[in-house]
Amino acid sequence: MIEISCKKELNGANGKFLLDVNLNIQKGEFVALYGKSGSGKTTILRMLAGFETPDSGFIKVGGRTFFDGDINLAAQKRNIGFLFQDYALFDNMNVVKNLLFAKNDHALASKLLEICELKGLENASISSLSGGQKQRVALARAVMREPEILLLDEPLSALDNDMRVKLQDYLLKFHEEFGMSVVLVSHDVGEIYKLCSKVFVLEKGKIISSGSSAEIFLRQSGSQKFAFSGKVLDIKRQDAIFVVLVLVAGQLCEVVLSDAEALNLKVADEVIVSAKAFGINLKKVKDV
Ligand SMILES: Nc1ncnc2c1ncn2[C@@H]1O[C@H](COP(=O)(O)OP(=O)(O)OP(=O)(O)O)[C@@H](O)[C@H]1O
């Protein structure tokens, strides 16, 4: 189990605030840290990895102390793999050498390249690869040391949707094959839903909720069948009703409200758009 109980003062965009987190992650679990920009997600990963020192508290992994008042285990002794948005590959080495640099194990490198469908590209230069291929090499390299923990900081956010979906599948394959604990920082609810069994939601340095993706994101109440959070962009009166324009996940939708319903609503409010079971259509627009 990974046990993190740490405090650290951070300098946020709106002044200082305290990152104060207590979280436990079961061995082999695939979890997500979710929350607004600047809430402290990356700092948690960096503290776990040993790149950032907490002000107080402890970090323990499988009973081993990574950090407490007396101990601060060096990053290279923590057996942690990383994957960030920028690939951080060695451009002067070919694909397979990037992997072998992490660990000189040809059989493992070959197996990982096979899982990532990179066979045949062993000797390709990094600069000749697409973004998706580079990220697959970076993923394979992160797993070369067979880390106990894999930290993923928005690793797929620079990729187009099709490539994201592929990379998610590779991540799942690696997780299944090696059984490491994985901590993913992502803003993509669909991605978290697909990959993670548990989500920790952070706000201003505190964990405000945790649970399964369904518990966290469905936000159902009563007989609602779906509910999406959005932001009010415009409120217009049309005769006896109000039409509210809401931005939901990058899409605009209009919701018709009565006077009473629109009474307390103003532009920029955060809202939840929900519907019951009747009359909802689902149409496939793309086969992936
Ligand atoms: N070592 C540090 N000392 C003080 N403040 C820090 C330190 N590291 C990060 N911060 C600040 O803490 C805040 C939280 O940063 P962090 O990168 O952890 O947030 P985040 O939730 O990962 O954000 P994003 O989603 O944008 O990546 C930021 O305002 C950052 O500038």
Short mmCIF file of C-alpha atoms in Angstrom, two decimals, residues 2-140:
data_model
loop_
_atom_site.label_atom_id
_atom_site.label_comp_id
_atom_site.label_asym_id
_atom_site.label_seq_id
_atom_site.Cartn_x
_atom_site.Cartn_y
_atom_site.Cartn_z
CA ILE A 2 1.07 3.58 -0.69
CA GLU A 3 0.38 5.84 2.28
CA ILE A 4 0.74 9.58 1.83
CA SER A 5 0.09 11.92 4.73
CA CYS A 6 1.85 15.18 3.97
CA LYS A 7 1.69 18.92 4.33
CA LYS A 8 3.49 21.45 2.16
CA GLU A 9 3.02 25.19 1.78
CA LEU A 10 2.66 26.13 -1.89
CA ASN A 11 2.80 29.46 -3.69
CA GLY A 12 -0.34 29.44 -5.80
CA ALA A 13 -1.47 32.00 -8.38
CA ASN A 14 -3.66 33.61 -5.67
CA GLY A 15 -1.15 33.46 -2.83
CA LYS A 16 0.10 30.82 -0.44
CA PHE A 17 -1.98 27.79 0.42
CA LEU A 18 -1.43 24.54 2.27
CA LEU A 19 -1.28 21.25 0.44
CA ASP A 20 -2.60 18.91 3.13
CA VAL A 21 -3.35 15.41 1.92
CA ASN A 22 -3.98 11.98 3.37
CA LEU A 23 -4.44 9.23 0.85
CA ASN A 24 -3.96 5.49 0.69
CA ILE A 25 -3.54 3.58 -2.53
CA GLN A 26 -3.75 -0.20 -2.55
CA LYS A 27 -0.90 -2.17 -4.14
CA GLY A 28 -1.61 -2.61 -7.83
CA GLU A 29 -4.44 -0.08 -7.89
CA PHE A 30 -4.83 2.34 -10.84
CA VAL A 31 -6.00 5.65 -9.38
CA ALA A 32 -6.51 9.20 -10.62
CA LEU A 33 -5.85 12.61 -9.13
CA TYR A 34 -8.45 14.98 -10.54
CA GLY A 35 -9.01 18.67 -9.89
CA LYS A 36 -8.60 22.18 -11.14
CA SER A 37 -5.31 23.52 -12.36
CA GLY A 38 -3.09 24.55 -9.46
CA SER A 39 -4.82 22.33 -6.88
CA GLY A 40 -1.60 20.43 -6.13
CA LYS A 41 -1.86 17.23 -8.19
CA THR A 42 1.62 17.37 -9.74
CA THR A 43 3.16 18.28 -6.39
CA ILE A 44 1.74 15.07 -4.89
CA LEU A 45 3.36 13.05 -7.69
CA ARG A 46 6.64 14.92 -7.20
CA MET A 47 6.61 14.31 -3.44
CA LEU A 48 5.93 10.61 -3.98
CA ALA A 49 8.76 10.45 -6.52
CA GLY A 50 11.23 12.25 -4.24
CA PHE A 51 11.61 15.37 -6.41
CA GLU A 52 9.86 17.58 -3.87
CA THR A 53 10.19 17.47 -0.08
CA PRO A 54 7.06 17.76 2.09
CA ASP A 55 7.22 20.22 5.01
CA SER A 56 5.94 17.51 7.35
CA GLY A 57 4.21 14.13 7.43
CA PHE A 58 5.21 10.79 5.95
CA ILE A 59 5.18 8.74 2.76
CA LYS A 60 5.32 4.95 3.07
CA VAL A 61 5.23 2.35 0.34
CA GLY A 62 4.69 -1.29 1.30
CA GLY A 63 5.85 -0.53 4.82
CA ARG A 64 9.07 1.16 3.56
CA THR A 65 9.45 4.77 4.61
CA PHE A 66 10.17 7.07 1.68
CA PHE A 67 9.83 10.17 3.80
CA ASP A 68 9.28 11.18 7.40
CA GLY A 69 10.89 13.69 9.74
CA ASP A 70 14.18 11.71 9.68
CA ILE A 71 14.22 9.83 6.37
CA ASN A 72 14.12 11.24 2.84
CA LEU A 73 14.87 8.40 0.43
CA ALA A 74 16.65 9.51 -2.76
CA ALA A 75 14.45 9.51 -5.89
CA GLN A 76 16.55 6.81 -7.61
CA LYS A 77 15.99 4.43 -4.67
CA ARG A 78 12.20 4.64 -4.84
CA ASN A 79 11.65 2.35 -7.87
CA ILE A 80 9.18 4.69 -9.55
CA GLY A 81 8.56 5.15 -13.28
CA PHE A 82 7.24 8.37 -14.83
CA LEU A 83 5.46 9.48 -17.90
CA PHE A 84 4.79 13.15 -18.48
CA GLN A 85 3.25 15.10 -21.33
CA ASP A 86 6.62 15.90 -22.90
CA TYR A 87 8.28 12.69 -23.93
CA ALA A 88 11.72 13.48 -22.42
CA LEU A 89 13.36 10.95 -24.74
CA PHE A 90 17.02 11.04 -25.73
CA ASP A 91 16.94 12.38 -29.29
CA ASN A 92 20.51 11.23 -29.96
CA MET A 93 19.62 7.57 -29.30
CA ASN A 94 17.41 5.31 -31.36
CA VAL A 95 14.22 3.73 -29.99
CA VAL A 96 15.70 0.59 -28.45
CA LYS A 97 18.68 2.43 -26.97
CA ASN A 98 16.30 4.76 -25.18
CA LEU A 99 14.84 1.70 -23.48
CA LEU A 100 18.17 0.01 -22.81
CA PHE A 101 19.48 3.20 -21.21
CA ALA A 102 16.88 2.68 -18.47
CA LYS A 103 17.86 -0.99 -18.04
CA ASN A 104 20.16 -3.13 -20.13
CA ASP A 105 17.68 -5.95 -20.65
CA HIS A 106 17.21 -6.77 -24.35
CA ALA A 107 14.51 -9.39 -23.77
CA LEU A 108 12.39 -6.99 -21.72
CA ALA A 109 12.90 -4.14 -24.22
CA SER A 110 11.78 -6.45 -27.00
CA LYS A 111 8.69 -7.53 -25.03
CA LEU A 112 7.69 -3.95 -24.23
CA LEU A 113 8.13 -2.80 -27.83
CA GLU A 114 5.98 -5.72 -28.88
CA ILE A 115 3.19 -4.75 -26.43
CA CYS A 116 3.34 -1.15 -27.71
CA GLU A 117 3.31 -2.32 -31.35
CA LEU A 118 6.66 -0.68 -32.01
CA LYS A 119 8.34 -3.78 -33.41
CA GLY A 120 10.29 -2.86 -36.51
CA LEU A 121 11.04 0.62 -35.20
CA GLU A 122 13.85 -0.46 -32.83
CA ASN A 123 16.51 1.36 -34.84
CA ALA A 124 14.42 4.37 -35.83
CA SER A 125 15.62 7.77 -34.67
CA ILE A 126 13.37 9.56 -32.19
CA SER A 127 12.99 12.57 -34.50
CA SER A 128 11.46 10.37 -37.20
CA LEU A 129 8.58 9.24 -34.93
CA SER A 130 5.09 10.71 -34.63
CA GLY A 131 3.90 12.17 -31.30
CA GLY A 132 1.97 9.00 -30.50
CA GLN A 133 4.93 6.76 -31.29
CA LYS A 134 7.22 8.90 -29.14
CA GLN A 135 4.84 8.64 -26.23
CA ARG A 136 4.70 4.85 -26.68
CA VAL A 137 8.50 4.73 -26.52
CA ALA A 138 8.41 6.93 -23.41
CA LEU A 139 5.82 4.61 -21.85
CA ALA A 140 7.88 1.51 -22.65
#
